[in-house]
Amino acid sequence: MQQKYIGQPVSRVDGEAKVTGSAKYAAEFNVPKLRYGYVVNSTIAKGKIIKINLERAMAVQGVIKIYTHENRPSTAWLSFNYADMDAPPGKPFVPMHNNKIVYNGQPIAMIVAETFEQARYAASLVTVEYDKEEHESDLHAHLTEARLPKKGLATLLKPGPPKPKGEAEKIYEASPVKAAGTFVHGIEHHNPMEMFASTVVYEGEKKLTIFDKTQGTINCQLYVANVFGLPFKNVRVISHYVGGAFGSGLRPQYQLFLAVMASLDLKKSVRLSMNRHQMFTFGHRPATVQKTKFGANDVGKIQAINHESIGETSQFEDYTEIVVNWANMLYPSPNTKLQYKLKPLDVASPMDMRAPGGATGLHAVEVTIDELAYQAKMDPVDFRLLNYTDMDQTTEKPYSSKELKECFKQAADKFGWKNRNPEPRSMRRNHKLIGWGIATGIWEAMQLPTRAEAVLTADGKLTVSSATSDFGTGTYTVMAQIAADCMGMDLADVSFKLGDSDMPFAPISGGSFTAASTGTAVQAACLGLRKKLLKKAQKMVAAFTEAEFDDIDFTDSGLHLKNNSGPPLSYREIVAATKEKTLKSKNMGWPNAMKQRKFTRATHSAVFVEVEVDEDFGIVKVTRMVTAVAAGKILNPKTARSQILGGMVWGISKALREESVMDHRFGKFMNDSLAEYHLPVNADINDLEVIFVEEDDKIVNDLGIKGLGEIGLVAVPPAIANAVFHATGKRVNDLPITMDKVMDYASPLV
Amino acid sequence: MNSFTYTAAPDANTAAALLTADKHAQLIAGGTNLLDLMKENVAQPAALIDINNIDGLDGITTLDNGGLRLGALAHNADTAYHPLVEQKYPLLAKAILSGASAQLRNMATNGGNMMQRTRCYYFYDTSTPCNKREPGTGCSAIGGYNRIHAILGASDSCIATFPSDMCNALAALDATINVTGPEGDRVIAFTDFHRLPGDEPQLDNILKHGELITSIDLPKNGFEKNYAYLKLRDRTSYAFALVAIATGLELQDGLIKNARIACGGLAHKPWRKPEAEDYLIDKVPIKENFEAAADIILNGAMGYKDNAFKIELAKRAIVRNCLTAANLNN
């Protein structure tokens, strides 16, 4: 295959639709006589509903029906019917299941009215009487009650920590070089620009078309069919465009359940969308408290790694993420002890949020490593190179590829690292202390079975489809590039379709596995199509009759005999000669388990950061950052760069800005709006640079794709934290690093 | 939504009369804060009286005494970029441009800026008690999440802060506010306009129901030689001040002859302490003297769980900002 488009900075094929507004999102599909829902949320964290007063709301003009736990239609009885592809062990939350309140913000009533405004107004008139019970929402007050997580299906993709090796605690205590820390992360909410919405189009008895905001249309299709007892084929879920999701769309959210429930009950089309406050009433990145104790010998070789994490979860599901497994994947150590525990609280179940676990755990790991380097009186880059490994110590398998050393080299050169004075507080500009810090990133390169279909039509156009998702990642674009190269066609003649459960099977899109999974499926479908083309050609033209598949070049939208024994035959001609005037191939892209199982597959990054810290106020500004990423084949350097930049901005946000702050008296988030939940603004973002160090890795998959969704983020928070240390001489291990936490440490005024 | 009547008032007298006639009526100009509050069910006016069509309230004109009159309906952006404001009152221009976003400043009016409500999380969240929103229900911020709350002038009823940047400069400049109402016109000193919460935190200022602001007068002295505005916040733009300082100085022969220091983000109103300003008269503009002035300004400051850091932060901010002002043209 000639790679004409793969690897090229092709502009987003859906860019025009997005900037002109012709791209439609879940809440923008209109059908006649659409009804509008609006949700009422609980205002207590735990207890029972005694009474919901609906009289005033019912009296509002246009209100059709109000659903509560008392009158909602029955749905599936068994809990497993509510388990979606990303459901953690436990019992999934069922909206309005009964009168029990299990978290503050839980949906407890839904108004359906003729207009959105009527429904919203009526919702404001609903009052609720509760029998309040004492709730627990503060992780820090209950750390000693943490326990091991339950295991379930989700554990397959998210294994628990490996068994301890050696005597990590004892060796740590005896180590001549030691570093330890306690790392605190608050809760974060995904806050994509597009809020959750479902437009459920009632197509007749037990038949629905649903426009939903999701990272997995088939996940939602299965969920709706299971919960409401509908035939799968009667439930079509469409999600062509997703205005950001970051993991929040990996599970069906409550608006889907409620909109479908109302639609089936009323036999009408219903739309239900969340408002920004309600975006804080379901999943979140869990609060965690981590402790590290790393030890090294006299020459700086790591010999003990202790890393434990306690995270919060809900009372009904054990959400887990991989927090503590990373240190030993990056740094060989004969002694390791990794522990991961949960404490259930009266909160909504946490959810995967961009680089779940990795963005949390690597902060603790990479800051501890930085401290260990200081204790060993070594440059942080040299220290990491001394402890470098091409072998994943947890599985004792080699990495399929790992160009991390080259990442360090290129990023260090670009950044000018050699000019660094290692002494903390040694660099300044006027009132600003300057700090330079680095960190290493790692994320798994996973791949899941995915199906795609390739269809050639007589006009010479190719359409490839898969029920996968593009939530800003560039899936539309890179899949079209892959298909164009696989078929030897002009990109202009190729389109890729996604986001429809009627399309061939794709799992939820997350964990950085979409490009590899869908890319392999697209390749498989194109291969299938090429074989069919040859078969047809063999019946049409004598010169092709004897030709084997390998004798043919599939290029310029036609079949070319490599030995030039005859004229080429165009796809157009072949398709025109078929009865159906189309040629299709639907194929599964399987991970090559035989190849993959002997290796650990991962992406890596090296992040170099410069911060300015105001010496009086403790305000931290990231003035520049260089990220070098080794993530296999980069399909499209333009969309890839955007994805990494997004991760870098997110990293600045995680390190310095974001936190959902709960008032534990109410068990409620108090900064539940984009005015008070601080994401970075343009003025917070300065000089960002991305370097790709390509890897030629045929073990991960034929195309060498590893995925980029998480690797841009994971190392940024620790690199910033390490730069803040270099600037100020103090470790602030409690994220976000706000001015009050830094100020105490800045130079005293007098 | 909650139903309300809407009337566009043709002139100030009609607006005042309409307002007087209905105690649940509110004026609307730019609406950048009021519409949010209505959507959040925090404000539920029965009537909106639109004053945008009133002629003559959006001008910026020079006064015979050498001062400048800012129309109540002049937009914040037009005010900040007005040549006379830029030249003679750069402190005001800088303060305005530190607030909100370009879009909001285009919409927001000068009168409306003074009338904006606190950004206290609990004031906005109708599921929690708040004395400012519902008198008598209690203050959730005391004992709650109070990072953005007051360290000066608070009461047991309310620890909210007033969020404006523009008003910090107006306080420092000793502006006056011209209002009209059923009982005629009156002039209010800017520093008297906003009030401390006491046991009536529902009242942000001393404007009587029925009165409307027509203009703001700036005195001749704009402190354009030695001024500085500093806003410290949790992100570089589009966040309210944790601490904001407006400083104007007059220097002569190396000594301070006149000083103004107004602080935002610390109290229920822009915070000025004349004793601190008097202390600086005839002193040299050095760190030690500004520290002493800061101590006077912050005398009696009290922190809560999440905002105690603001006491030291405010002190450092006052010193830094006064030094910046003193050295502006050096």
mmCIF file of C-alpha atoms in Angstrom, chain A residues 3 29 143 193 317 332 387 392 435 533 649 675 679 716:
data_model
loop_
_atom_site.group_PDB
_atom_site.id
_atom_site.type_symbol
_atom_site.label_atom_id
_atom_site.label_comp_id
_atom_site.label_asym_id
_atom_site.label_seq_id
_atom_site.Cartn_x
_atom_site.Cartn_y
_atom_site.Cartn_z
ATOM 1 C CA GLN A 3 0.843 5.902 1.792
ATOM 2 C CA PHE A 29 -32.658 17.534 15.509
ATOM 3 C CA LEU A 143 -9.665 7.352 54.455
ATOM 4 C CA MET A 193 -18.995 22.324 25.599
ATOM 5 C CA GLU A 317 -20.826 0.907 41.986
ATOM 6 C CA PRO A 332 12.545 -1.133 36.966
ATOM 7 C CA ASN A 387 16.484 4.105 35.352
ATOM 8 C CA ASP A 392 7.721 -3.588 31.280
ATOM 9 C CA GLY A 435 11.174 27.058 37.151
ATOM 10 C CA LEU A 533 -12.825 -6.177 -6.994
ATOM 11 C CA VAL A 649 -4.101 22.580 27.872
ATOM 12 C CA ALA A 675 -18.022 30.847 35.618
ATOM 13 C CA LEU A 679 -10.957 25.991 33.025
ATOM 14 C CA VAL A 716 1.779 17.635 32.046
#
